[in-house]
Coordinates of C-alpha atoms in Angstrom, one line a residue:
Chain A
M1 CA -34.1 1.8 27.2
K2 CA -32.7 3.4 30.3
K3 CA -33.3 0.6 32.1
R4 CA -32.1 -1.9 30.2
I5 CA -29.1 -0.2 30.0
L6 CA -29.0 -0.3 33.8
I7 CA -29.2 -3.2 33.9
L8 CA -26.7 -4.2 31.2
L9 CA -24.5 -2.7 33.2
L10 CA -25.8 -4.5 36.2
L11 CA -24.9 -7.8 34.8
F12 CA -21.7 -6.2 33.5
G13 CA -20.4 -5.4 37.0
L14 CA -21.4 -8.9 38.1
R15 CA -19.2 -10.1 35.2
C16 CA -16.6 -8.2 37.0
I17 CA -16.5 -9.2 40.1
L18 CA -16.7 -12.8 39.4
G19 CA -13.9 -12.1 37.1
W20 CA -12.1 -10.7 39.7
F21 CA -12.6 -13.5 42.4
S22 CA -11.7 -16.5 40.6
I23 CA -8.1 -14.5 40.4
L24 CA -7.9 -14.2 44.0
I25 CA -6.9 -17.6 44.5
F26 CA -3.6 -16.4 43.5
E27 CA -1.1 -14.3 45.8
P28 CA 0.2 -11.4 44.0
G29 CA 4.2 -11.9 43.5
E30 CA 3.8 -16.1 43.5
K31 CA 5.8 -17.7 41.1
I32 CA 4.1 -19.9 38.6
R33 CA 4.8 -22.4 35.6
V34 CA 2.8 -23.0 32.8
T35 CA 3.0 -25.2 30.3
G36 CA 1.0 -25.0 26.5
Y37 CA 0.5 -23.7 23.3
A38 CA -0.6 -19.8 22.9
N39 CA -3.7 -18.7 22.4
T40 CA -3.0 -15.3 20.9
L41 CA 0.2 -13.5 19.6
S42 CA 0.0 -10.0 19.1
Q43 CA 3.2 -8.1 18.2
Y44 CA 3.3 -4.3 19.5
A45 CA 6.5 -3.1 17.1
T46 CA 9.3 -4.9 19.3
K47 CA 7.5 -6.6 22.0
C48 CA 5.2 -9.9 21.6
I49 CA 1.9 -10.2 23.9
I50 CA 1.3 -13.7 24.7
R51 CA -2.0 -15.3 26.0
M52 CA -1.9 -19.1 27.2
N53 CA -5.1 -20.2 29.1
R54 CA -5.8 -17.3 31.8
F55 CA -2.0 -16.1 31.8
V56 CA -0.9 -12.9 29.6
F57 CA 3.0 -12.0 29.3
L58 CA 5.2 -9.9 27.3
T59 CA 8.5 -10.8 25.5
E60 CA 10.9 -8.8 23.5
E61 CA 11.1 -11.6 21.0
V62 CA 9.2 -11.7 17.8
C63 CA 5.5 -13.4 18.1
A64 CA 6.6 -15.9 15.0
K65 CA 9.0 -17.7 17.1
Y66 CA 6.4 -19.0 19.6
R67 CA 3.7 -19.5 16.8
D68 CA 2.9 -23.7 16.7
N69 CA 5.4 -24.3 19.4
K70 CA 4.6 -25.9 22.5
I71 CA 6.1 -23.5 25.4
S72 CA 6.7 -23.4 29.3
V73 CA 6.6 -20.3 31.1
I74 CA 7.9 -19.3 34.4
G75 CA 7.0 -15.8 36.2
N76 CA 5.6 -13.9 39.0
I77 CA 1.4 -13.4 39.4
D78 CA 1.0 -9.6 38.8
T79 CA -2.8 -8.3 39.1
R80 CA -4.2 -5.7 37.0
V81 CA -7.7 -4.0 37.1
I82 CA -8.8 -4.4 33.9
D83 CA -7.4 -7.9 33.0
G84 CA -8.3 -9.0 36.4
F85 CA -12.4 -8.6 35.6
A86 CA -11.6 -10.3 32.6
G87 CA -10.4 -13.1 34.7
K88 CA -6.9 -13.1 33.2
L89 CA -3.5 -12.9 35.3
W90 CA -0.5 -11.4 34.2
L91 CA 3.3 -13.1 34.5
T92 CA 6.1 -10.6 35.1
N93 CA 9.4 -11.3 34.4
A94 CA 8.7 -14.4 32.4
K95 CA 11.4 -16.5 31.1
I96 CA 9.5 -18.5 28.3
E97 CA 11.2 -22.1 26.7
I98 CA 10.2 -24.0 23.9
K99 CA 9.4 -27.3 24.3
G100 CA 8.9 -28.6 20.9
R101 CA 6.6 -28.2 18.0
S102 CA 3.5 -29.8 16.9
Q103 CA 4.4 -30.5 13.2
E104 CA 0.6 -31.5 12.3
L105 CA -0.5 -28.2 14.0
K106 CA 2.0 -26.2 11.8
E107 CA 1.7 -27.6 8.8
S108 CA -2.3 -27.8 8.9
R109 CA -2.2 -24.2 9.7
T110 CA 0.5 -22.9 7.5
Q111 CA -1.4 -24.6 4.6
D112 CA -4.3 -23.0 5.0
R113 CA -2.6 -19.5 5.3
D114 CA -1.2 -20.6 1.8
Y115 CA -4.1 -21.0 0.5
L116 CA -5.7 -17.4 1.8
N117 CA -2.6 -15.9 1.1
N118 CA -2.6 -17.5 -2.8
F119 CA -6.2 -16.4 -3.2
R120 CA -5.8 -12.7 -2.0
E121 CA -2.7 -12.5 -4.5
S122 CA -4.2 -14.1 -7.0
L123 CA -6.8 -11.2 -6.7
V124 CA -4.2 -8.5 -6.4
S125 CA -2.8 -9.6 -9.6
V126 CA -5.8 -8.3 -11.6
Y127 CA -5.5 -4.8 -9.7
K128 CA -1.9 -4.6 -11.1
K129 CA -2.8 -6.3 -14.9
F130 CA -5.5 -3.5 -15.2
V131 CA -4.9 -0.6 -13.3
P132 CA -1.1 1.6 -13.1
E133 CA 0.7 2.2 -10.2
P134 CA 0.4 3.9 -7.2
E135 CA -3.5 3.4 -8.2
A136 CA -3.7 -0.5 -8.0
G137 CA -2.1 -0.6 -4.6
L138 CA -4.3 1.9 -2.7
I139 CA -7.1 -0.4 -4.5
A140 CA -5.6 -3.3 -3.0
G141 CA -5.3 -2.0 0.0
I142 CA -8.8 -0.5 0.7
V143 CA -10.7 -3.8 -0.8
L144 CA -8.7 -6.5 0.7
G145 CA -6.6 -4.9 3.2
Y146 CA -3.6 -5.5 1.3
E147 CA -0.7 -3.1 2.2
K148 CA 2.3 -4.9 1.0
D149 CA 1.7 -3.2 -3.0
I150 CA 1.3 0.5 -1.6
G151 CA 4.6 2.5 -2.5
Q152 CA 6.6 3.3 0.7
K153 CA 6.2 6.8 -1.0
L154 CA 2.4 7.0 -1.1
Y155 CA 2.4 5.3 2.5
Q156 CA 4.6 8.0 3.9
Q157 CA 2.2 10.6 2.2
M158 CA -0.7 8.6 3.5
I159 CA 0.8 9.1 6.9
K160 CA 1.5 12.5 7.0
S161 CA -2.0 13.4 5.3
G162 CA -3.7 11.3 8.3
S163 CA -5.5 9.1 5.7
V164 CA -3.1 5.8 6.3
H165 CA -6.2 4.1 8.2
I166 CA -8.0 3.5 4.7
A167 CA -5.5 1.0 3.8
V168 CA -6.4 -1.5 7.1
V169 CA -9.8 -3.2 7.1
S170 CA -11.2 -2.0 9.6
G171 CA -14.9 -2.2 11.4
Y172 CA -15.7 0.7 8.7
N173 CA -15.1 -1.5 5.8
I174 CA -16.9 -4.3 7.3
L175 CA -19.6 -2.9 8.0
L176 CA -19.6 -1.6 4.3
V177 CA -19.3 -4.4 3.1
G178 CA -22.6 -5.8 5.1
S179 CA -24.7 -2.7 4.5
V180 CA -23.5 -2.6 0.5
V181 CA -24.4 -6.6 0.3
L182 CA -27.5 -5.8 2.0
S183 CA -29.2 -3.2 0.0
L184 CA -27.8 -4.7 -3.1
S185 CA -30.1 -8.0 -1.8
F186 CA -33.0 -6.2 -1.3
W187 CA -33.7 -6.1 -4.8
F188 CA -34.0 -9.7 -5.2
M189 CA -34.9 -11.1 -2.2
R190 CA -36.9 -10.5 1.1
R191 CA -35.2 -8.8 4.3
P192 CA -34.3 -11.9 6.3
F193 CA -32.7 -13.8 3.8
A194 CA -30.7 -10.6 2.7
I195 CA -29.7 -10.1 6.1
W196 CA -27.8 -13.6 6.1
I197 CA -26.7 -13.0 2.9
A198 CA -24.9 -9.6 4.6
I199 CA -23.5 -11.5 7.2
A200 CA -22.2 -14.4 4.3
A201 CA -20.5 -11.7 2.5
M202 CA -19.2 -10.0 6.0
I203 CA -17.5 -13.5 6.9
F204 CA -16.1 -13.7 3.3
Y205 CA -14.4 -10.5 3.3
A206 CA -13.1 -11.3 7.1
L207 CA -11.6 -13.6 5.5
L208 CA -10.2 -12.2 2.5
A209 CA -8.6 -9.3 4.6
G210 CA -6.5 -11.6 6.8
L211 CA -8.6 -12.6 9.9
D212 CA -7.2 -10.0 12.0
P213 CA -8.6 -9.5 15.7
P214 CA -10.5 -6.3 14.9
V215 CA -11.8 -7.8 11.6
V216 CA -13.3 -10.4 13.6
R217 CA -14.7 -8.2 16.0
A218 CA -16.2 -6.3 13.7
V219 CA -17.6 -9.3 11.7
W220 CA -19.3 -10.1 15.2
M221 CA -20.3 -7.1 16.2
A222 CA -22.0 -6.4 12.6
G223 CA -23.4 -9.6 12.4
L224 CA -25.2 -9.3 15.8
M225 CA -26.7 -5.9 14.7
Y226 CA -27.9 -7.5 11.5
L227 CA -29.1 -10.3 13.6
G228 CA -31.0 -8.1 15.7
Q229 CA -32.4 -6.8 12.7
V230 CA -33.5 -9.8 11.8
L231 CA -35.4 -10.6 15.2
G232 CA -37.0 -7.3 14.4
R233 CA -34.8 -4.9 16.3
G234 CA -34.2 -2.7 13.2
S235 CA -35.6 0.3 14.3
S236 CA -33.4 0.7 17.8
S237 CA -29.7 0.3 16.2
G238 CA -28.9 2.5 19.4
W239 CA -29.7 -0.4 21.6
I240 CA -28.6 -3.0 19.2
L241 CA -25.1 -1.8 18.9
T242 CA -25.0 -1.3 22.7
F243 CA -26.5 -4.9 23.4
T244 CA -23.5 -6.0 20.8
A245 CA -20.8 -4.3 22.5
W246 CA -22.2 -5.6 26.3
I247 CA -22.1 -9.1 24.9
M248 CA -18.6 -8.8 23.7
L249 CA -17.7 -7.3 27.0
M250 CA -19.3 -10.0 29.0
F251 CA -16.6 -12.3 27.2
D252 CA -14.1 -10.1 27.5
P253 CA -13.8 -7.0 30.1
S254 CA -10.7 -5.8 29.0
L255 CA -11.7 -5.3 25.5
L256 CA -12.9 -2.0 27.0
S257 CA -9.2 -0.7 27.2
S258 CA -8.5 -1.9 23.5
A259 CA -8.2 1.2 21.0
S260 CA -9.3 -1.0 18.1
F261 CA -12.6 -2.1 20.0
Q262 CA -13.4 1.2 21.1
L263 CA -12.8 2.8 17.3
S264 CA -15.2 -0.3 16.0
V265 CA -17.6 0.6 18.7
A266 CA -17.2 4.9 17.9
A267 CA -17.5 3.9 14.0
S268 CA -20.3 2.0 14.1
F269 CA -22.3 4.3 16.5
G270 CA -20.7 7.1 13.9
L271 CA -22.7 5.3 10.8
M272 CA -25.4 3.8 12.6
V273 CA -26.8 6.6 15.4
M274 CA -24.5 9.9 14.8
E275 CA -25.3 10.0 11.1
P276 CA -28.8 10.0 11.1
W277 CA -29.4 12.6 13.9
L278 CA -26.5 15.0 12.5
S279 CA -28.3 14.6 9.2
K280 CA -31.7 15.8 10.6
K281 CA -30.1 18.3 12.0
F282 CA -28.3 20.0 9.4
A283 CA -31.6 19.4 7.2
D284 CA -33.2 21.4 9.9
K285 CA -30.8 24.6 9.9
I286 CA -29.8 24.4 6.3
G287 CA -32.6 22.6 4.0
D288 CA -33.2 19.1 3.0
G289 CA -31.7 19.7 -0.7
L290 CA -28.0 20.1 0.2
I291 CA -27.9 17.7 3.1
N292 CA -29.5 15.1 0.5
L293 CA -26.2 16.1 -1.5
A294 CA -23.9 15.1 1.0
G295 CA -25.7 12.3 2.3
S296 CA -25.6 10.6 -1.0
I297 CA -22.2 11.0 -1.8
G298 CA -21.1 10.2 1.8
V299 CA -20.1 13.4 3.5
T300 CA -22.4 12.9 6.6
S301 CA -21.4 9.5 7.4
S302 CA -17.8 10.3 6.6
L303 CA -18.2 13.1 9.1
S304 CA -20.4 11.9 11.8
T305 CA -17.5 8.9 12.1
M306 CA -14.9 10.8 11.8
L307 CA -16.4 13.4 14.8
V308 CA -16.9 10.3 17.2
T309 CA -13.5 8.8 16.3
M310 CA -10.9 11.8 16.3
P311 CA -11.2 11.8 20.0
I312 CA -10.0 8.5 20.8
I313 CA -7.4 8.6 17.7
W314 CA -6.3 11.8 19.7
W315 CA -6.5 9.9 23.5
H316 CA -4.5 7.1 22.3
F317 CA -2.3 7.9 19.5
G318 CA -1.7 11.8 20.9
R319 CA -2.7 13.2 17.1
M320 CA -4.9 14.8 15.6
S321 CA -4.4 16.9 12.6
L322 CA -6.8 19.6 10.9
F323 CA -5.2 18.6 7.9
G324 CA -6.4 15.1 8.6
I325 CA -9.7 16.2 9.0
L326 CA -10.0 17.8 6.2
S327 CA -8.0 14.9 3.4
N328 CA -10.9 12.7 5.5
I329 CA -13.8 14.7 4.2
L330 CA -12.3 14.8 0.3
I331 CA -11.4 11.0 0.5
L332 CA -13.7 8.9 2.8
P333 CA -16.7 9.3 0.7
L334 CA -15.1 7.6 -1.9
V335 CA -14.3 4.7 0.2
P336 CA -17.7 2.8 -0.5
P337 CA -18.0 3.2 -4.2
L338 CA -14.1 2.4 -4.5
M339 CA -14.9 -1.2 -2.4
V340 CA -18.4 -1.6 -4.6
F341 CA -16.2 -0.9 -8.2
G342 CA -13.2 -2.5 -6.9
V343 CA -14.9 -5.6 -5.8
G344 CA -16.6 -5.6 -9.5
M345 CA -13.0 -5.6 -10.9
L346 CA -12.5 -8.8 -9.4
V347 CA -15.4 -10.0 -11.4
S348 CA -15.2 -8.3 -14.1
P349 CA -11.8 -6.0 -14.6
G350 CA -12.4 -5.0 -18.2
V351 CA -15.7 -3.6 -17.0
F352 CA -14.8 -1.8 -13.8
A353 CA -10.9 -0.9 -14.3
W354 CA -11.6 2.5 -15.2
S355 CA -14.6 3.6 -12.7
T356 CA -12.2 2.5 -9.7
Y357 CA -9.2 4.2 -11.3
A358 CA -11.3 7.4 -11.6
L359 CA -11.7 7.3 -7.6
A360 CA -8.5 5.8 -6.9
H361 CA -6.8 8.7 -8.8
W362 CA -8.6 11.3 -6.9
M363 CA -7.5 9.6 -3.6
V364 CA -4.0 9.5 -4.7
L365 CA -3.9 13.5 -6.1
I366 CA -5.6 14.5 -2.4
I367 CA -3.1 12.6 -0.5
R368 CA 0.1 13.8 -2.4
F369 CA -1.7 17.2 -2.0
F370 CA -2.0 16.8 1.6
G371 CA 1.2 14.7 2.3
N372 CA 3.5 17.0 0.7
Chain B
M1 CA -25.4 3.9 1.2
V2 CA -24.1 4.0 -2.3
N3 CA -26.1 6.5 -4.8
W4 CA -25.4 4.6 -8.2
K5 CA -26.6 7.3 -10.2
R6 CA -24.6 10.2 -8.6
W7 CA -21.5 8.6 -8.3
S8 CA -21.6 7.3 -12.1
G9 CA -21.8 10.8 -12.7
V10 CA -19.0 11.8 -10.9
V11 CA -17.0 8.6 -12.2
G12 CA -17.7 9.8 -15.7
I13 CA -16.6 13.7 -14.6
L14 CA -13.4 12.4 -13.2
L15 CA -12.9 9.8 -15.9
V16 CA -12.8 12.5 -18.6
L17 CA -11.1 14.9 -16.3
W18 CA -8.2 12.1 -16.0
V19 CA -8.1 11.4 -19.8
W20 CA -7.4 15.0 -20.6
Q21 CA -4.8 15.1 -17.8
Q22 CA -3.0 12.0 -19.3
W23 CA -3.7 12.6 -23.0
P24 CA -0.1 12.6 -24.6
D25 CA 1.1 16.1 -25.6
G26 CA 3.0 14.6 -28.8
K27 CA 6.4 15.9 -27.1
L28 CA 9.4 13.2 -26.5
H29 CA 9.7 12.6 -22.7
V30 CA 13.2 11.1 -21.3
V31 CA 12.5 10.3 -18.1
F32 CA 15.2 8.9 -15.4
C33 CA 13.1 7.5 -12.6
D34 CA 14.6 7.8 -9.3
V35 CA 14.5 3.9 -8.6
G36 CA 17.3 4.0 -5.3
Q37 CA 20.6 2.2 -6.5
G38 CA 19.9 1.3 -10.3
D39 CA 18.8 2.6 -13.4
A40 CA 15.5 2.8 -14.9
S41 CA 14.6 5.3 -17.9
V42 CA 11.1 5.6 -19.7
I43 CA 11.3 7.3 -23.1
V44 CA 7.7 8.3 -23.8
L45 CA 6.9 9.8 -27.4
G46 CA 2.5 9.9 -27.5
S47 CA 1.5 5.9 -27.6
F48 CA 5.1 4.8 -27.8
Q49 CA 6.6 3.9 -24.9
A50 CA 9.8 2.4 -24.2
L51 CA 11.9 1.5 -21.1
V52 CA 15.8 1.3 -20.7
D53 CA 16.9 -1.2 -17.9
T54 CA 14.1 -1.1 -15.0
G55 CA 16.0 -0.8 -11.7
A56 CA 15.5 -3.6 -8.8
N57 CA 13.0 -1.8 -6.8
E58 CA 9.6 -3.0 -8.6
S59 CA 7.2 -0.6 -6.4
R60 CA 9.5 2.3 -7.6
V61 CA 9.9 1.8 -11.0
T62 CA 6.1 1.0 -11.4
E63 CA 4.9 3.9 -10.0
C64 CA 7.3 5.7 -12.0
L65 CA 5.6 4.0 -15.2
G66 CA 1.9 4.7 -14.0
R67 CA 2.9 8.9 -13.7
L68 CA 4.2 8.7 -17.3
I69 CA 1.9 6.1 -19.3
P70 CA -1.9 7.0 -19.7
F71 CA -3.8 5.0 -17.3
W72 CA -5.6 3.2 -20.3
D73 CA -2.5 2.0 -22.3
R74 CA -1.2 -1.0 -20.7
Q75 CA 1.6 -1.9 -23.4
I76 CA 4.9 -1.1 -23.2
E77 CA 6.4 -1.3 -26.7
V78 CA 9.6 -2.0 -26.0
V79 CA 12.3 -3.1 -23.3
F80 CA 15.7 -2.8 -23.2
L81 CA 17.6 -4.5 -20.6
S82 CA 21.5 -2.9 -20.8
H83 CA 23.2 -6.2 -18.9
T84 CA 22.0 -8.7 -16.5
D85 CA 22.8 -7.2 -12.9
K86 CA 19.7 -7.0 -10.6
D87 CA 20.1 -3.2 -10.3
H88 CA 19.2 -2.7 -14.0
V89 CA 16.7 -5.5 -14.5
G90 CA 15.6 -6.7 -10.6
A91 CA 12.1 -5.3 -11.4
L92 CA 11.6 -6.7 -14.9
P93 CA 9.1 -9.5 -13.5
G94 CA 6.7 -7.3 -11.8
I95 CA 6.7 -5.2 -14.5
K96 CA 5.6 -7.9 -16.8
S97 CA 2.7 -8.8 -14.3
R98 CA 1.6 -5.4 -14.8
Y99 CA 2.1 -4.5 -18.4
M100 CA 2.3 -6.3 -21.8
I101 CA 5.5 -5.9 -23.2
G102 CA 6.2 -5.7 -26.8
R103 CA 9.7 -6.7 -27.4
I104 CA 12.3 -7.2 -24.8
I105 CA 15.7 -5.9 -26.3
D106 CA 18.3 -8.0 -23.9
K107 CA 21.4 -8.9 -26.5
P108 CA 21.6 -7.1 -29.8
S109 CA 24.7 -6.8 -31.6
T110 CA 26.7 -3.7 -32.4
G111 CA 25.5 -1.4 -35.4
D112 CA 21.8 -2.4 -34.7
I113 CA 19.2 0.3 -35.2
V114 CA 15.8 0.1 -33.6
R115 CA 13.4 2.9 -35.0
Y116 CA 10.0 3.6 -33.8
G117 CA 9.0 6.9 -36.4
S118 CA 11.2 9.6 -35.6
L119 CA 12.6 8.2 -33.1
D120 CA 16.5 6.1 -33.6
F121 CA 17.7 3.8 -31.1
D122 CA 21.2 3.1 -32.5
I123 CA 23.2 0.6 -30.8
L124 CA 26.7 1.6 -30.3
K125 CA 27.7 -1.5 -28.4
G126 CA 26.1 -4.7 -28.1
S127 CA 26.3 -7.2 -25.5
E128 CA 29.5 -8.6 -26.9
L129 CA 32.7 -7.9 -24.9
V130 CA 35.3 -5.0 -26.8
V131 CA 37.9 -5.8 -24.2
E132 CA 40.6 -8.4 -24.2
K133 CA 40.9 -8.4 -20.9
V134 CA 38.2 -7.2 -18.3
M135 CA 40.1 -5.4 -15.0
A136 CA 40.4 -6.5 -12.2
S137 CA 38.2 -3.9 -10.5
G138 CA 35.6 -4.3 -12.9
S139 CA 32.9 -7.5 -13.9
E140 CA 32.4 -9.1 -16.9
S141 CA 28.8 -8.6 -16.2
N142 CA 29.3 -4.8 -16.2
E143 CA 31.9 -4.8 -19.2
S144 CA 29.7 -6.4 -21.4
S145 CA 26.5 -3.5 -21.0
V146 CA 25.1 -2.6 -24.0
V147 CA 25.6 1.2 -25.3
I148 CA 22.6 3.3 -26.8
R149 CA 22.3 6.2 -28.3
L150 CA 18.8 7.7 -28.7
V151 CA 18.3 10.7 -31.3
Y152 CA 15.3 12.6 -31.9
G153 CA 15.6 16.0 -33.9
N154 CA 17.9 17.9 -31.9
L155 CA 18.2 15.6 -29.2
S156 CA 20.7 12.7 -28.1
V157 CA 21.3 10.8 -25.1
L158 CA 23.8 8.6 -24.3
Y159 CA 23.2 5.4 -22.4
T160 CA 25.9 3.1 -21.1
G161 CA 24.9 0.8 -18.4
D162 CA 27.7 0.1 -16.1
I163 CA 30.7 0.0 -18.2
D164 CA 33.8 0.7 -17.0
T165 CA 37.0 2.6 -18.4
A166 CA 38.5 -0.5 -20.1
T167 CA 35.3 -0.7 -22.3
E168 CA 35.0 3.2 -22.5
L169 CA 38.8 3.9 -24.1
A170 CA 37.6 0.6 -26.9
L171 CA 34.9 2.5 -27.9
S172 CA 36.9 5.9 -28.2
E173 CA 39.4 4.3 -29.9
R174 CA 36.9 3.1 -32.4
S175 CA 35.3 6.5 -33.3
V176 CA 31.9 5.8 -32.8
L177 CA 31.4 8.3 -30.5
I178 CA 29.8 11.9 -31.2
K179 CA 29.2 14.4 -29.7
T180 CA 25.9 14.1 -27.5
D181 CA 23.8 16.1 -25.5
V182 CA 22.8 14.0 -22.5
L183 CA 24.5 11.4 -21.0
K184 CA 23.4 8.6 -18.4
V185 CA 26.4 8.6 -17.0
S186 CA 28.2 4.6 -16.4
H187 CA 27.8 2.5 -13.2
H188 CA 26.3 5.1 -11.2
G189 CA 29.0 7.5 -11.1
S190 CA 31.9 5.2 -9.9
K191 CA 35.4 5.9 -9.8
Y192 CA 36.1 3.1 -12.4
G193 CA 33.9 4.6 -15.0
S194 CA 33.6 8.2 -17.2
A195 CA 37.2 8.4 -18.3
K196 CA 38.3 12.0 -19.8
E197 CA 39.3 10.5 -23.0
F198 CA 35.7 9.0 -23.1
L199 CA 33.9 12.4 -21.6
E200 CA 36.0 14.9 -24.0
K201 CA 34.6 12.6 -27.1
I202 CA 31.0 12.9 -26.2
M203 CA 31.1 16.4 -24.7
P204 CA 28.1 16.1 -22.6
K205 CA 25.7 19.1 -21.5
L206 CA 23.8 17.3 -19.2
A207 CA 25.1 14.5 -17.2
I208 CA 22.8 11.7 -15.2
L209 CA 23.4 10.0 -12.1
S210 CA 21.1 7.3 -11.2
V211 CA 22.2 6.4 -7.5
G212 CA 20.5 5.5 -4.3
A213 CA 20.7 7.9 -1.5
K214 CA 23.5 6.8 1.0
N215 CA 24.5 4.0 -1.0
S216 CA 27.0 1.5 0.5
Y217 CA 29.4 2.0 -2.8
G218 CA 30.0 5.3 -2.2
H219 CA 28.5 6.7 -5.6
P220 CA 29.1 8.7 -7.3
A221 CA 32.9 9.0 -6.5
S222 CA 33.8 12.8 -6.4
D223 CA 36.7 11.8 -9.3
T224 CA 33.6 11.2 -11.5
L225 CA 32.3 14.2 -10.8
M226 CA 35.0 16.5 -11.3
R227 CA 35.9 14.6 -14.9
L228 CA 32.4 15.6 -15.8
E229 CA 32.7 19.2 -14.5
A230 CA 36.0 19.4 -16.4
V231 CA 33.8 18.8 -20.0
G232 CA 31.8 21.3 -19.1
A233 CA 28.7 18.8 -18.1
K234 CA 26.0 20.0 -15.6
T235 CA 25.3 17.3 -13.5
L236 CA 21.8 16.2 -12.0
R237 CA 21.5 13.0 -9.7
T238 CA 18.5 11.3 -9.0
D239 CA 19.2 10.8 -5.0
K240 CA 18.8 14.5 -4.5
S241 CA 16.7 15.4 -7.9
G242 CA 14.3 12.9 -7.5
T243 CA 13.0 11.7 -10.9
I244 CA 14.7 13.8 -13.9
T245 CA 12.2 14.4 -17.0
L246 CA 13.5 16.3 -20.3
V247 CA 10.9 17.5 -22.6
T248 CA 11.7 18.3 -26.1
D249 CA 9.6 18.8 -29.3
G250 CA 13.3 18.0 -30.9
K251 CA 14.3 21.4 -31.1
E252 CA 14.0 22.8 -27.9
R253 CA 14.8 20.7 -24.5
K254 CA 13.5 22.0 -21.5
V255 CA 14.4 19.7 -17.9
F256 CA 12.6 19.0 -14.9
T257 CA 13.2 17.5 -11.7
E258 CA 10.9 15.9 -8.8
K259 CA 12.9 18.0 -6.1

């Protein structure tokens, strides 16, 4: 194991050095013009970060302005270590000029987005019809990552109680979908087929959740881990997780500094490595019975996930409330069954509506209690 | 990851708890929802629910309805609409997409009575205009507001929509107004409403002002608040107190506020 990790680290180091060499042909401060379409547009508060081929630049304008537009950028080369490892260069003092609009590209993308949005809205309407507010909005947030219908008051209370993350589709949700579909599929088919079904379910779920970059990344991560299991590496989940993270970093070393990547890896580590270890330790200390009960209602998995994600949240966002830990212990175990019942509601609303509501109402009461 | 038997048990226990928590208490609840700048009032008696106006903010009014109507009941028996302004009816499509609505009463006639058991909704003024000329400060839409008097046992509540002084005076002259316990102050406490003569006819003990915090209209006007105080009415505002709830068994009345 140690040898394998050392080899991976060595290869990663080589990758970084190669990336760094590839940018040495540019002089820091050199003025450069690039023309084309943006590969990615990421909005951070009032700033938009645009990536075009190997160049990354920042603007105070909203990202929507540059979507599907041909742009020309003039800026000065800036080399930053972590992005240099990825073979990427920053352009400072970027002046962006819109050259024109690709109508065809825009129409096809808008049409795809509209189909997806309409489909999502039609699913959300099922929750609205069968469950009262604010529970319906919360269910739509947890199951589909649809935050729009969560009332302003409840949203504020979720922020205060440290539970707002449950309404955002993350690696945690993707892993849950994968593992629930996997455990259901085992009843009907053999393991390799069940894993393919789980991967398909995760991709479908990511589509429903709007294909945000962290969600796509989580699908990659969980998908590769399950593929590892198909290939007979199911027992060493720690190794598979390391290998998966390594593959993703080989593609883009700058992910190392991304909070969402760190959280995805940490959540997966918590669920797949930390939870079995923690359960064993607790079982040795306080006995099997209590730990089995805690495990079956998801307390140990929530605790493990929180233990590894909290320091990252604190590092990036500078806050870690004790109330947040308590409210999360009371809320997080309900997320997996709520997701299962919530999906069941989309298939048969009459059958699953009340059970979904029962869990969502508990969550609302906890959020209100800690949020006030 | 999900232990089905265990979770079915947890869900069963929670459902019993929530049914017990939300089972109707048999008393009348008249609730003035905090919907920001707008009007929305929910009336609940047992399994019967009525709504007087919807406000404009869908999320706020549906959250208010969610708190008042048991989760298993997805029907509102009757919705009264005072007039067509957005701050009074704007959230209706959103409510329709969530609840089955038994009846929408948007253009009743003066003298109509809508009765549900021992609960009476007397239409003191229908949607027709009762003034010959709308004042420059008013609007035809506001003056066409329906005026409803809700009566249950000893409690009476007057809903006035957005009527302004001209309509209030016309109603005062027609002798349709009698003493009323609770007044939903017209037009969010605008200075063009709640005329002295009108208030002296109804002598409310409690005046409810449904207004948005820091609204751009300057509602409620200080003149209006002074006139209400002059007739001895206690005032409660949704921008300060949040959602306001009156509960009565027909004899005693209790008032609860959210903040």
